[in-house]
Amino acid sequence: EIGRRDALWRHFQPAVSPCPATDHQLIAALLECGVPLEECVRHCEGGFFLAVFDRTEASIRFANDRFGLRPHYYAQNGAALVLGPTLKSCLAAPWLERRFDSLSLSEYFCFQCVMEERTLVRDVLVFPAGSVGRFDLASGEFAVRPYWNWSELAAPPFTGSFEAAVEEAAALFKTA
């Protein structure tokens, strides 16, 4: 679900040609025009997870939105990769050992969430938010790297005093 599709299309294709009709067609058209996947998703708004088969490089490339609104899970064993929208889908891999991750389990009991990209299953990870990945079909190499981080968000302008900032922060915490 890519938001502001027309603005994204115009950013990379300022010509008069119409924006493709669907999200899939839009991403495919941008990639065909030579826009790197990382640049494409850096400018996308909305919640999405993409998987693109690249015939020329014999690889599958992955990308998700900045906030990981469509989480996907993955596990790798040598040249085998399993990736899916649920942890359960990864558990279907016959080579995956179904063992609890004790650190993740303790974090869940303490904080009601698991930190970082770990899951309750030792060898299954969450594809990190704001990241791109590439799985080389020939070598089985899988690499994930971020394309975005929280420091890229612009801080809202504030011209008040330190005391006013403390009061504003306290009010925001109360409403949150």
C-alpha atoms as a printed R data frame, in Angstrom:
    type eleno elety resid chain resno      x       y       z
1   ATOM     1    CA   GLU     A     1  0.000   0.000   0.000
2   ATOM     2    CA   ILE     A     2  2.126   2.808  -1.329
3   ATOM     3    CA   GLY     A     3  0.861   6.281  -0.510
4   ATOM     4    CA   ARG     A     4  1.154   9.394  -2.682
5   ATOM     5    CA   ARG     A     5  1.901   7.276  -5.752
6   ATOM     6    CA   ASP     A     6  1.577  10.178  -8.193
7   ATOM     7    CA   ALA     A     7  4.167  12.199  -6.251
8   ATOM     8    CA   LEU     A     8  6.544   9.227  -6.248
9   ATOM     9    CA   TRP     A     9  6.098   8.745  -9.996
10  ATOM    10    CA   ARG     A    10  6.651  12.441 -10.704
11  ATOM    11    CA   HIS     A    11  9.776  12.466  -8.503
12  ATOM    12    CA   PHE     A    12 11.472   9.942 -10.782
13  ATOM    13    CA   GLN     A    13  9.535  10.490 -14.026
14  ATOM    14    CA   PRO     A    14  8.786  14.208 -14.376
15  ATOM    15    CA   ALA     A    15  7.548  13.701 -17.965
16  ATOM    16    CA   VAL     A    16  3.838  13.827 -18.724
17  ATOM    17    CA   SER     A    17  3.393  10.020 -18.843
18  ATOM    18    CA   PRO     A    18  0.613   8.762 -16.542
19  ATOM    19    CA   CYS     A    19  1.368   7.050 -13.254
20  ATOM    20    CA   PRO     A    20  0.965   3.260 -13.508
21  ATOM    21    CA   ALA     A    21 -2.377   1.977 -12.237
22  ATOM    22    CA   THR     A    22 -1.270  -0.303  -9.373
23  ATOM    23    CA   ASP     A    23  1.475  -0.339  -6.741
24  ATOM    24    CA   HIS     A    24  3.058  -3.379  -8.408
25  ATOM    25    CA   GLN     A    25  3.080  -1.719 -11.817
26  ATOM    26    CA   LEU     A    26  4.500   1.468 -10.317
27  ATOM    27    CA   ILE     A    27  7.457  -0.297  -8.676
28  ATOM    28    CA   ALA     A    28  8.085  -2.411 -11.790
29  ATOM    29    CA   ALA     A    29  8.032   0.692 -14.026
30  ATOM    30    CA   LEU     A    30 10.469   2.565 -11.776
31  ATOM    31    CA   LEU     A    31 12.858  -0.398 -11.709
32  ATOM    32    CA   GLU     A    32 12.605  -0.747 -15.506
33  ATOM    33    CA   CYS     A    33 13.510   2.957 -15.802
34  ATOM    34    CA   GLY     A    34 16.734   2.226 -13.916
35  ATOM    35    CA   VAL     A    35 15.750   3.545 -10.482
36  ATOM    36    CA   PRO     A    36 17.608   1.414  -7.905
37  ATOM    37    CA   LEU     A    37 15.303  -0.397  -5.488
38  ATOM    38    CA   GLU     A    38 16.906   1.337  -2.512
39  ATOM    39    CA   GLU     A    39 16.231   4.786  -3.997
40  ATOM    40    CA   CYS     A    40 12.709   3.809  -4.949
41  ATOM    41    CA   VAL     A    41 11.725   2.669  -1.446
42  ATOM    42    CA   ARG     A    42 13.537   5.572   0.213
43  ATOM    43    CA   HIS     A    43 10.931   7.852  -1.393
44  ATOM    44    CA   CYS     A    44  7.923   5.563  -0.868
45  ATOM    45    CA   GLU     A    45  5.311   6.305   1.757
46  ATOM    46    CA   GLY     A    46  2.955   3.750   3.256
47  ATOM    47    CA   GLY     A    47  3.275   0.176   4.450
48  ATOM    48    CA   PHE     A    48  4.781  -2.433   2.148
49  ATOM    49    CA   PHE     A    49  7.118  -5.372   1.752
50  ATOM    50    CA   LEU     A    50  8.577  -5.990  -1.699
51  ATOM    51    CA   ALA     A    51 10.219  -9.035  -3.240
52  ATOM    52    CA   VAL     A    52 11.714  -8.542  -6.705
53  ATOM    53    CA   PHE     A    53 13.253 -11.307  -8.805
54  ATOM    54    CA   ASP     A    54 16.237  -9.934 -10.760
55  ATOM    55    CA   ARG     A    55 17.002 -12.191 -13.727
56  ATOM    56    CA   THR     A    56 20.133 -10.318 -14.762
57  ATOM    57    CA   GLU     A    57 21.786 -10.764 -11.357
58  ATOM    58    CA   ALA     A    58 20.112 -14.112 -10.525
59  ATOM    59    CA   SER     A    59 18.977 -12.722  -7.210
60  ATOM    60    CA   ILE     A    60 15.903 -11.832  -5.219
61  ATOM    61    CA   ARG     A    61 15.819  -8.381  -3.690
62  ATOM    62    CA   PHE     A    62 13.665  -7.448  -0.729
63  ATOM    63    CA   ALA     A    63 12.623  -4.124   0.769
64  ATOM    64    CA   ASN     A    64 10.167  -2.895   3.346
65  ATOM    65    CA   ASP     A    65  8.823   0.418   4.510
66  ATOM    66    CA   ARG     A    66 10.642   2.626   7.008
67  ATOM    67    CA   PHE     A    67  8.657   1.454  10.012
68  ATOM    68    CA   GLY     A    68  8.286  -2.251   9.188
69  ATOM    69    CA   LEU     A    69  4.485  -2.021   9.059
70  ATOM    70    CA   ARG     A    70  4.322  -5.302   7.094
71  ATOM    71    CA   PRO     A    71  6.701  -7.489   9.125
72  ATOM    72    CA   HIS     A    72  8.340 -10.482   7.460
73  ATOM    73    CA   TYR     A    73 10.375 -13.231   9.064
74  ATOM    74    CA   TYR     A    74 13.314 -15.139   7.659
75  ATOM    75    CA   ALA     A    75 15.762 -17.927   8.399
76  ATOM    76    CA   GLN     A    76 18.787 -19.090   6.459
77  ATOM    77    CA   ASN     A    77 20.579 -22.397   6.398
78  ATOM    78    CA   GLY     A    78 23.547 -22.398   4.028
79  ATOM    79    CA   ALA     A    79 22.190 -21.696   0.552
80  ATOM    80    CA   ALA     A    80 18.558 -22.082   1.661
81  ATOM    81    CA   LEU     A    81 16.431 -19.100   2.644
82  ATOM    82    CA   VAL     A    82 12.871 -19.094   3.900
83  ATOM    83    CA   LEU     A    83 11.000 -15.799   4.184
84  ATOM    84    CA   GLY     A    84  7.354 -15.168   4.933
85  ATOM    85    CA   PRO     A    85  4.813 -12.824   6.501
86  ATOM    86    CA   THR     A    86  4.461 -14.973   9.613
87  ATOM    87    CA   LEU     A    87  6.881 -16.754  11.902
88  ATOM    88    CA   LYS     A    88  4.792 -19.869  11.323
89  ATOM    89    CA   SER     A    89  5.644 -19.808   7.603
90  ATOM    90    CA   CYS     A    90  9.346 -20.071   8.451
91  ATOM    91    CA   LEU     A    91  8.713 -23.010  10.760
92  ATOM    92    CA   ALA     A    92  7.605 -25.024   7.720
93  ATOM    93    CA   ALA     A    93 11.251 -25.250   6.566
94  ATOM    94    CA   PRO     A    94 12.293 -28.841   7.318
95  ATOM    95    CA   TRP     A    95 15.870 -27.833   8.187
96  ATOM    96    CA   LEU     A    96 14.872 -25.285  10.820
97  ATOM    97    CA   GLU     A    97 15.410 -26.382  14.410
98  ATOM    98    CA   ARG     A    98 12.460 -25.304  16.496
99  ATOM    99    CA   ARG     A    99 14.237 -24.008  19.606
100 ATOM   100    CA   PHE     A   100 13.242 -21.103  21.826
101 ATOM   101    CA   ASP     A   101 15.577 -18.138  22.045
102 ATOM   102    CA   SER     A   102 15.977 -17.752  25.818
103 ATOM   103    CA   LEU     A   103 17.001 -14.062  25.624
104 ATOM   104    CA   SER     A   104 13.947 -13.243  23.488
105 ATOM   105    CA   LEU     A   105 11.717 -15.181  25.841
106 ATOM   106    CA   SER     A   106 13.013 -13.290  28.886
107 ATOM   107    CA   GLU     A   107 12.604  -9.948  27.055
108 ATOM   108    CA   TYR     A   108  9.032 -10.877  26.215
109 ATOM   109    CA   PHE     A   109  8.206 -11.695  29.848
110 ATOM   110    CA   CYS     A   110  9.855  -8.472  31.070
111 ATOM   111    CA   PHE     A   111  8.814  -5.981  28.371
112 ATOM   112    CA   GLN     A   112  5.968  -7.715  26.446
113 ATOM   113    CA   CYS     A   113  8.067  -7.451  23.286
114 ATOM   114    CA   VAL     A   114 11.257  -8.847  21.784
115 ATOM   115    CA   MET     A   115 14.062  -6.379  21.114
116 ATOM   116    CA   GLU     A   116 16.047  -5.952  17.898
117 ATOM   117    CA   GLU     A   117 15.313  -8.352  15.036
118 ATOM   118    CA   ARG     A   118 15.134 -11.529  17.111
119 ATOM   119    CA   THR     A   119 12.027 -13.675  17.579
120 ATOM   120    CA   LEU     A   120 11.008 -16.314  20.084
121 ATOM   121    CA   VAL     A   121 12.518 -18.943  17.736
122 ATOM   122    CA   ARG     A   122 16.309 -18.971  17.866
123 ATOM   123    CA   ASP     A   123 17.120 -19.062  14.130
124 ATOM   124    CA   VAL     A   124 14.230 -16.946  12.829
125 ATOM   125    CA   LEU     A   125 14.704 -13.182  12.526
126 ATOM   126    CA   VAL     A   126 12.437 -10.271  11.655
127 ATOM   127    CA   PHE     A   127 13.422  -8.442   8.470
128 ATOM   128    CA   PRO     A   128 14.497  -5.069   9.920
129 ATOM   129    CA   ALA     A   129 12.403  -1.975   9.265
130 ATOM   130    CA   GLY     A   130 13.723   0.456   6.668
131 ATOM   131    CA   SER     A   131 15.968  -2.135   5.055
132 ATOM   132    CA   VAL     A   132 16.780  -3.743   1.737
133 ATOM   133    CA   GLY     A   133 18.040  -7.275   1.291
134 ATOM   134    CA   ARG     A   134 19.546  -9.329  -1.500
135 ATOM   135    CA   PHE     A   135 19.604 -13.113  -1.820
136 ATOM   136    CA   ASP     A   136 22.058 -14.396  -4.433
137 ATOM   137    CA   LEU     A   137 20.558 -17.537  -5.964
138 ATOM   138    CA   ALA     A   138 23.921 -18.918  -7.128
139 ATOM   139    CA   SER     A   139 25.929 -18.530  -3.918
140 ATOM   140    CA   GLY     A   140 23.120 -18.534  -1.352
141 ATOM   141    CA   GLU     A   141 24.512 -15.335   0.158
142 ATOM   142    CA   PHE     A   142 21.916 -13.194   1.917
143 ATOM   143    CA   ALA     A   143 22.691  -9.643   2.980
144 ATOM   144    CA   VAL     A   144 20.438  -7.074   4.632
145 ATOM   145    CA   ARG     A   145 21.298  -3.408   5.101
146 ATOM   146    CA   PRO     A   146 19.336  -0.352   6.224
147 ATOM   147    CA   TYR     A   147 18.388   2.369   3.771
148 ATOM   148    CA   TRP     A   148 16.765   4.595   6.414
149 ATOM   149    CA   ASN     A   149 17.034   5.296  10.145
150 ATOM   150    CA   TRP     A   150 15.242   7.435  12.697
151 ATOM   151    CA   SER     A   151 17.885  10.179  12.610
152 ATOM   152    CA   GLU     A   152 16.613  11.139   9.137
153 ATOM   153    CA   LEU     A   153 13.382  12.465  10.627
154 ATOM   154    CA   ALA     A   154 13.549  16.207  10.878
155 ATOM   155    CA   ALA     A   155 13.030  17.516  14.386
156 ATOM   156    CA   PRO     A   156 10.037  19.831  14.615
157 ATOM   157    CA   PRO     A   157 11.097  23.447  15.008
158 ATOM   158    CA   PHE     A   158 11.100  24.704  18.586
159 ATOM   159    CA   THR     A   159 12.069  28.243  19.539
160 ATOM   160    CA   GLY     A   160 11.018  28.241  23.179
161 ATOM   161    CA   SER     A   161 13.046  28.000  26.373
162 ATOM   162    CA   PHE     A   162 14.274  24.822  28.086
163 ATOM   163    CA   GLU     A   163 11.466  25.129  30.635
164 ATOM   164    CA   ALA     A   164  8.874  25.396  27.868
165 ATOM   165    CA   ALA     A   165 10.391  22.290  26.225
166 ATOM   166    CA   VAL     A   166 10.072  20.367  29.513
167 ATOM   167    CA   GLU     A   167  6.426  21.410  29.849
168 ATOM   168    CA   GLU     A   168  5.717  20.449  26.224
169 ATOM   169    CA   ALA     A   169  7.408  17.053  26.665
170 ATOM   170    CA   ALA     A   170  5.438  16.380  29.859
171 ATOM   171    CA   ALA     A   171  2.163  17.270  28.113
172 ATOM   172    CA   LEU     A   172  3.005  14.988  25.182
173 ATOM   173    CA   PHE     A   173  3.848  12.095  27.532
174 ATOM   174    CA   LYS     A   174  0.556  12.573  29.376
175 ATOM   175    CA   THR     A   175 -1.471  12.459  26.174
176 ATOM   176    CA   ALA     A   176  0.500   9.461  24.872
